[in-house]
Coordinates of C-alpha atoms in Angstrom, one line a residue:
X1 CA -158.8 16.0 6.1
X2 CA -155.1 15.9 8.4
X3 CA -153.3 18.8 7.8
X4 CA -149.9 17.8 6.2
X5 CA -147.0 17.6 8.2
X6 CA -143.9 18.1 6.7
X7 CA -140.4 16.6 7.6
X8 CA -137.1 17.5 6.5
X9 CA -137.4 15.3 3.2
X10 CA -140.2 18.1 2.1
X11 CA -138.1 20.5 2.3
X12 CA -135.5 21.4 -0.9
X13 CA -132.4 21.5 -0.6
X14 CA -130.5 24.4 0.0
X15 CA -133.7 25.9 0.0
X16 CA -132.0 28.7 1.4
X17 CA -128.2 28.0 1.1
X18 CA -125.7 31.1 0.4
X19 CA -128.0 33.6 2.2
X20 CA -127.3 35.8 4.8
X21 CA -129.9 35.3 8.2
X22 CA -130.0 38.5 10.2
X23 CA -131.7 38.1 13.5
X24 CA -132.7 41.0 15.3
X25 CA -133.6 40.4 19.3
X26 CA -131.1 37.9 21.2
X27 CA -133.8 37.0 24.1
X28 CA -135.1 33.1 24.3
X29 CA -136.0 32.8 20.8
X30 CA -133.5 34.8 19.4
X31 CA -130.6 33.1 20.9
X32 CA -131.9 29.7 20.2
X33 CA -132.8 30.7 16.8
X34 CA -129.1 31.9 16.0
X35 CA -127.3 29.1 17.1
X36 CA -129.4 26.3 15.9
X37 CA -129.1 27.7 12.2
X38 CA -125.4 28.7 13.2
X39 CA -124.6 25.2 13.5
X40 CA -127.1 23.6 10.4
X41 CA -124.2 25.6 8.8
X42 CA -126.4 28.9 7.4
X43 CA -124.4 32.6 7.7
X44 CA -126.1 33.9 10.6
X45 CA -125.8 37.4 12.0
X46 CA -127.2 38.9 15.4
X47 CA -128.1 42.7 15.2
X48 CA -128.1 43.3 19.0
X49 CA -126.9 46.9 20.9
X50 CA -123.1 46.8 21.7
X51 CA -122.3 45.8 25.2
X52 CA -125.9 45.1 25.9
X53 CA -126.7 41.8 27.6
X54 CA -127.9 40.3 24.1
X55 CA -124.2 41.2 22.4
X56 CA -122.4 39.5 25.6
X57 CA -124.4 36.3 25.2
X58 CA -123.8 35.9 21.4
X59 CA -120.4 36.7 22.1
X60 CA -120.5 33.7 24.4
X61 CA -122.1 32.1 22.5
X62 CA -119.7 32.6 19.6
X63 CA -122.3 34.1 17.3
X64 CA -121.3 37.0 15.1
X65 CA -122.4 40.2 16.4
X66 CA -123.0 43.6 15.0
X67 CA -125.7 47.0 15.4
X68 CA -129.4 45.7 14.2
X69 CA -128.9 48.8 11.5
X70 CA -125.5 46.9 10.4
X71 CA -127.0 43.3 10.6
X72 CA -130.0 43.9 8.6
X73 CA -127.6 45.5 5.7
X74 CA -127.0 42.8 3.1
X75 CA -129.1 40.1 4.8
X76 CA -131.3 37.8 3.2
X77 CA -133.6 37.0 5.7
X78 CA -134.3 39.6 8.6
X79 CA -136.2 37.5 11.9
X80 CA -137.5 40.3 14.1
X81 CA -137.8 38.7 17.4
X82 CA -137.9 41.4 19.6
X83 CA -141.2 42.0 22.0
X84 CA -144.2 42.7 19.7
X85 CA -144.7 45.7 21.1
X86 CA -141.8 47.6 19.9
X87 CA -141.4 45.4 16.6
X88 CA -143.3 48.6 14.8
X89 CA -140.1 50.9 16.0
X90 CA -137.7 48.7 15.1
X91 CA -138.6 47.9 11.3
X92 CA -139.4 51.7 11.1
X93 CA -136.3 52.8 12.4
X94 CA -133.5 49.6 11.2
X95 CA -135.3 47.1 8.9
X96 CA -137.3 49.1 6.6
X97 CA -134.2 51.6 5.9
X98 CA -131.8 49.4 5.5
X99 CA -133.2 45.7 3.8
X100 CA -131.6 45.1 1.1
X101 CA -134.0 44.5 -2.2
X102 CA -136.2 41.7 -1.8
X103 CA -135.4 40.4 1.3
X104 CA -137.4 38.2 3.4
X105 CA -139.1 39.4 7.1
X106 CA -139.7 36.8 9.0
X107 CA -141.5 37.0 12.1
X108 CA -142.0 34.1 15.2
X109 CA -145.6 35.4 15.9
X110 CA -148.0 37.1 14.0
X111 CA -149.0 39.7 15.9
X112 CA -147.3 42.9 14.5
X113 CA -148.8 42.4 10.6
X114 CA -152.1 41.3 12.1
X115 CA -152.8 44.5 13.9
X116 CA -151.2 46.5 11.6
X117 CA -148.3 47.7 13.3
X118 CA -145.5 46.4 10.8
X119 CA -146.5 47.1 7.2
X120 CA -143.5 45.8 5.3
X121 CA -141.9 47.3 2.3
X122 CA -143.5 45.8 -1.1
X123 CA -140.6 44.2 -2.2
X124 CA -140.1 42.5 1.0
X125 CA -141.3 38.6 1.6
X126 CA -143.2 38.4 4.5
X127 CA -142.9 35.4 6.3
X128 CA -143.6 33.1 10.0
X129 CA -141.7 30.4 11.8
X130 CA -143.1 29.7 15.3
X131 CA -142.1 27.1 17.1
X132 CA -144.4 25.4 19.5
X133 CA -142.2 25.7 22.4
X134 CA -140.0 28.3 24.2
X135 CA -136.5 29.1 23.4
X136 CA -134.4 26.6 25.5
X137 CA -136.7 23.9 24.5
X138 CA -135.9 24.6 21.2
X139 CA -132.3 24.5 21.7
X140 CA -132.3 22.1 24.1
X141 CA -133.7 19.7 21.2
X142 CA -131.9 20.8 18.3
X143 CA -128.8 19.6 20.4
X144 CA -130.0 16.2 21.0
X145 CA -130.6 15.7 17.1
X146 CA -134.6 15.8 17.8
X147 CA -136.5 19.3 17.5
X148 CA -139.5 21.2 18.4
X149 CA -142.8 20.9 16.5
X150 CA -142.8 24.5 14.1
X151 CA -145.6 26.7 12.4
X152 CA -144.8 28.1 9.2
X153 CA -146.7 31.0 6.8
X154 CA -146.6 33.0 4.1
X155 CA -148.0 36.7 4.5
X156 CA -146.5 37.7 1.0
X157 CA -144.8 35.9 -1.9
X158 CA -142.8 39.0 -3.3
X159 CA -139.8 37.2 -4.8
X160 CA -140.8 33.8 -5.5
X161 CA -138.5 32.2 -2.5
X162 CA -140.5 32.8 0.4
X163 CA -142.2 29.2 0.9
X164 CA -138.5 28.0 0.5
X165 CA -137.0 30.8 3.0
X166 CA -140.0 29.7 5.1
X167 CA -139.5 26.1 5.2
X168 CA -135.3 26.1 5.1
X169 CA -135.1 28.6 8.1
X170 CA -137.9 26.2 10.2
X171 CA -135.1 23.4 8.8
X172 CA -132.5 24.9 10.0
X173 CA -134.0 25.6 13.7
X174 CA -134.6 22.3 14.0
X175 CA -138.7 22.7 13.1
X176 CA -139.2 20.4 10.6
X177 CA -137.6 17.3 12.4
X178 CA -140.1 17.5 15.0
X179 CA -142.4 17.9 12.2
X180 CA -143.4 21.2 10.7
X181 CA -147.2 22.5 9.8
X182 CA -148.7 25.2 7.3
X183 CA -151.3 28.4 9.0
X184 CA -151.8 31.2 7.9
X185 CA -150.4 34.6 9.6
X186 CA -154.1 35.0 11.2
X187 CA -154.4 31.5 12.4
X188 CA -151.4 31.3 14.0
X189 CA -151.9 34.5 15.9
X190 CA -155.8 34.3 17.4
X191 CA -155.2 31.1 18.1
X192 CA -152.1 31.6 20.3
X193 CA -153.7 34.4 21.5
X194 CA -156.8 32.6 22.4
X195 CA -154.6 29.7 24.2
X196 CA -152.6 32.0 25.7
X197 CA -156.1 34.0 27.5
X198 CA -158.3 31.6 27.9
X199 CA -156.4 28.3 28.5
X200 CA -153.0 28.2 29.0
X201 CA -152.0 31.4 31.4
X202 CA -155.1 33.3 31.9
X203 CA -157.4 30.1 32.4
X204 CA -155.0 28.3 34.1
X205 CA -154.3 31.0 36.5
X206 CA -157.6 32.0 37.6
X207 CA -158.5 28.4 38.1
X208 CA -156.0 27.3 40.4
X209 CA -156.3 30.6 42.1
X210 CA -160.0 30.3 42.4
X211 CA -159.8 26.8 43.7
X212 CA -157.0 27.3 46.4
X213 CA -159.4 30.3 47.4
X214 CA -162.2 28.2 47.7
X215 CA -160.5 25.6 49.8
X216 CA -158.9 28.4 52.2
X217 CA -162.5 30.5 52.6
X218 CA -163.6 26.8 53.8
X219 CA -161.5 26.4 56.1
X220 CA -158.7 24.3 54.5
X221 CA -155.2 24.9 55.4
X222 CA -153.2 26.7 52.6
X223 CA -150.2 24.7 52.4
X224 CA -152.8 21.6 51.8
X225 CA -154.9 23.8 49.7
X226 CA -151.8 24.9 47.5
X227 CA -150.8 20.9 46.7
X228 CA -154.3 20.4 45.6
X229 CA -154.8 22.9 43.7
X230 CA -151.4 24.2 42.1
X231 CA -148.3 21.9 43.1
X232 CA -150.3 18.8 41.7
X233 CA -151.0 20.3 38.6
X234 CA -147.9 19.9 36.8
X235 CA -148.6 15.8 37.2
X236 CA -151.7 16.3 35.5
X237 CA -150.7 18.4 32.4
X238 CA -147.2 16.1 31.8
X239 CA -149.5 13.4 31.5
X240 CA -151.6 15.7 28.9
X241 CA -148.5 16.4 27.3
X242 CA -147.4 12.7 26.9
X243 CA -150.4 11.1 25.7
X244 CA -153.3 13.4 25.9
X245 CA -156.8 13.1 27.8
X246 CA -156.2 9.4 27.4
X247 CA -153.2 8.9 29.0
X248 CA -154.4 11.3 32.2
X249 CA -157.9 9.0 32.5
X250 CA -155.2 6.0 32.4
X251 CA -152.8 7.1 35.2
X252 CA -155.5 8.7 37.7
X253 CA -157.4 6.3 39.9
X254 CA -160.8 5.5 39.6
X255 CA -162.2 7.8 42.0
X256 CA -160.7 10.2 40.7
X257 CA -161.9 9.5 36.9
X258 CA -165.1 9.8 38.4
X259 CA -164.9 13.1 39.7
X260 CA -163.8 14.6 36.6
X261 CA -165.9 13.4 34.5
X262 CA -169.0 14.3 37.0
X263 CA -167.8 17.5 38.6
X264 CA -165.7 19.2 35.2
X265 CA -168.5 20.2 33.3
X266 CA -169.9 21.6 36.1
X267 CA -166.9 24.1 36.7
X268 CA -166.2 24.8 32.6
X269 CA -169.7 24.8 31.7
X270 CA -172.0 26.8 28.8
X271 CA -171.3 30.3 31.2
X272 CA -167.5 29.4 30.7
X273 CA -167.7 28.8 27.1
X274 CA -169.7 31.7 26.4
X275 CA -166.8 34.0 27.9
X276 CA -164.5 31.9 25.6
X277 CA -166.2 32.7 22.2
X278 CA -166.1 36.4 23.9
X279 CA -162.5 36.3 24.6
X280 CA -161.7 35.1 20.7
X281 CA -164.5 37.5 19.4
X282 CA -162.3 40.3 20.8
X283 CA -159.3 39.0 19.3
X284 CA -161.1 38.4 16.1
X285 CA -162.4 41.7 15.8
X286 CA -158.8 43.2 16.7
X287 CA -160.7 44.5 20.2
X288 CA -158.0 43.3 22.4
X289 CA -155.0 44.3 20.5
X290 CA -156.2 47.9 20.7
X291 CA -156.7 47.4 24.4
X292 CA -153.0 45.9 24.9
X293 CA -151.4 48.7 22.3
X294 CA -153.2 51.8 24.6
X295 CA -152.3 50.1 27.6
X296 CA -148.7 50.2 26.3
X297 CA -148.4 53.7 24.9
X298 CA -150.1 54.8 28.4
X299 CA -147.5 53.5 30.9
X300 CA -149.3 50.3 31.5
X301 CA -150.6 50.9 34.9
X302 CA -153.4 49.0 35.0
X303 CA -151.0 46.0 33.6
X304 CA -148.6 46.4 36.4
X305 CA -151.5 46.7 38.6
X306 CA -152.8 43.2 37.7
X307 CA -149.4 41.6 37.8
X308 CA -149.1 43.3 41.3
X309 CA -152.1 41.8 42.7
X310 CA -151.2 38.4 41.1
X311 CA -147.8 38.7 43.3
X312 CA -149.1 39.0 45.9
X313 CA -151.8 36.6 46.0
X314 CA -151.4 34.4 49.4
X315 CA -151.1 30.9 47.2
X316 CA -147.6 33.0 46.0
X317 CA -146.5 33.3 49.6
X318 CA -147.4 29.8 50.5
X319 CA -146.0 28.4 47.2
X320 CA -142.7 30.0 47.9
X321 CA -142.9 28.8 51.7
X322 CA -143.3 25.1 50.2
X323 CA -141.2 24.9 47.4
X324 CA -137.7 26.2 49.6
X325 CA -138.2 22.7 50.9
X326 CA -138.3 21.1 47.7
X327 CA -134.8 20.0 46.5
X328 CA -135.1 18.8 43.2
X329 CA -136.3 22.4 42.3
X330 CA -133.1 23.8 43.4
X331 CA -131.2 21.0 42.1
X332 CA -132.9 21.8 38.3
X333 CA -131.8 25.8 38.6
X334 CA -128.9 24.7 39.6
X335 CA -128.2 22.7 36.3
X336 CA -129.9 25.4 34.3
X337 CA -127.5 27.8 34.9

């Protein structure tokens, strides 16, 4: 059966009208967060360190600003969007000590109550928004009158209103006009841990890296190897992102439908899959969040390590050798900032 997807018309209103949205961590999805229900018209709040970057941009951004200790005081609905990793200090140390009575805690990833590192007072809703798309998309959209597909969940029912803080926060970011869908705290987080691994940044990564490799241990130049295998990738996946598997078979040419339908299996094959169902099992079993959380509280060398050797991979050095010569990359940063 479809899962339901809910619009703005499923949603109650004022479903959370008269109360106070604290929201703690101004980075990409905290900023877009605050001004989006800024301007639906809720009383928003961003706790953020004084003269920190975060205060200077919602000062900028003509958000109202005060210390996360001061911001969670008399607030409604808390949204901790602040790095996962230190989401367990931060309700120790501002939320939990200062929430008001039956406030709400709402979270934009599941992450911290999953693994255990936030365990929120009784009398606290727990609660999820996450929208399927980074910060300035989410803005970005909101502005045009459109919005960004949302997640919603509910951890913990303590007051009776979290479905409706729930649902009127994703309103009021601009979730349910592009169309808002019910998970469950655990769904939502292995499965965007699993994309995030397997498919979207781990898979992706190691495949175009293994291919350019393969081209450049043949013989292949780089610069034609690195069109091939990472610059022509972004053609592929907006055609995904338009109009799925369907729409890429319809815009490739015939050879090259072919080829994919031949050669694919043969690269993600049973081998591949098996080290897929590993890769969840891990996250099922809470394997990898115990890995990630040591690697954290020991410096997070062998992290750095990784991300150093992914730097300075040679399709990085050819990559940036190509792209200085590609204006309408500039052009876009330009316009960004």
């Amino acid at each position: 059966m479809p899962i339901t997807i809910y619009t703005n018309e499923d949603i109650r209103p004022g479903a959370i009208a008269g109360q106070r949205i604290a929201i703690i961590g101004y980075g990409s999805q905290g900023r877009a967060h605050a001004q989006n229900l800024k301007d639906s018209g809720h009383d928003v709040i961003v706790g953020v360190r004084e003269g920190g970057k975060g205060w200077k941009n919602a000062a900028a951004d003509g958000v109202p600003t005060a210390e996360p200790a001061e911001a969670v005081k008399g607030a409604d609905i808390i949204a901790i969007l602040t790095p996962d990793m230190i989401q367990g200090e931060v309700y120790r140390d501002i939320i939990e000590p200062n929430a008001k009575p039956g406030a709400a805690i709402l979270f934009a990833h599941g992450f911290s109550i999953i693994y255990d590192r936030v365990t929120p007072r009784e009398d606290m809703d727990v609660i999820l928004v996450a929208p399927k798309g980074p910060g300035d998309l989410v803005r970005r959209e909101y502005a045009r009158g459109r919005g960004v597909p949302s997640l919603f969940a509910i951890e913990r029912d303590a007051t009776g209103k979290a479905r409706d803080r729930a649902m009127g926060y994703a309103k009021g970011i601009g979730g349910a006009t592009g169309g808002l869908l019910e998970t469950s705290f655990r769904e939502e987080t292995e499965t965007d841990l699993f994309g995030e691994q397997a498919v979207l940044c781990g898979g992706a990564k190691e495949l175009v890296m293994s291919g350019f490799n393969t081209l450049v241990e043949a013989g292949y130049q780089p610069e034609i190897a690195y069109f091939e295998c990472l610059h022509e990738l972004k053609l592929i996946v907006d055609l995904f992102y338009e109009g799925g598997v369907t729409k890429m078979h319809e815009f490739i040419s015939e050879t090259a439908k072919y080829g994919a339908v031949a050669s694919g299996p043969r690269v993600i094959n049973d081998e591949t899959r098996a080290r897929m169902k590993e890769i969840l099992e891990d996250i099922q079993s809470g394997q990898f969040a115990r890995q990630w959380i040591a690697e954290n509280e020991a410096g997070k060398g062998q992290y750095e390590a990784w991300l150093k050797a992914d730097y300075e991979h040679p399709i990085e050095q050819t990559g940036a050798r190509l792209r200085e010569r590609m204006a309408w990359l500039h052009a876009a940063k330009s316009e960004a900032a």
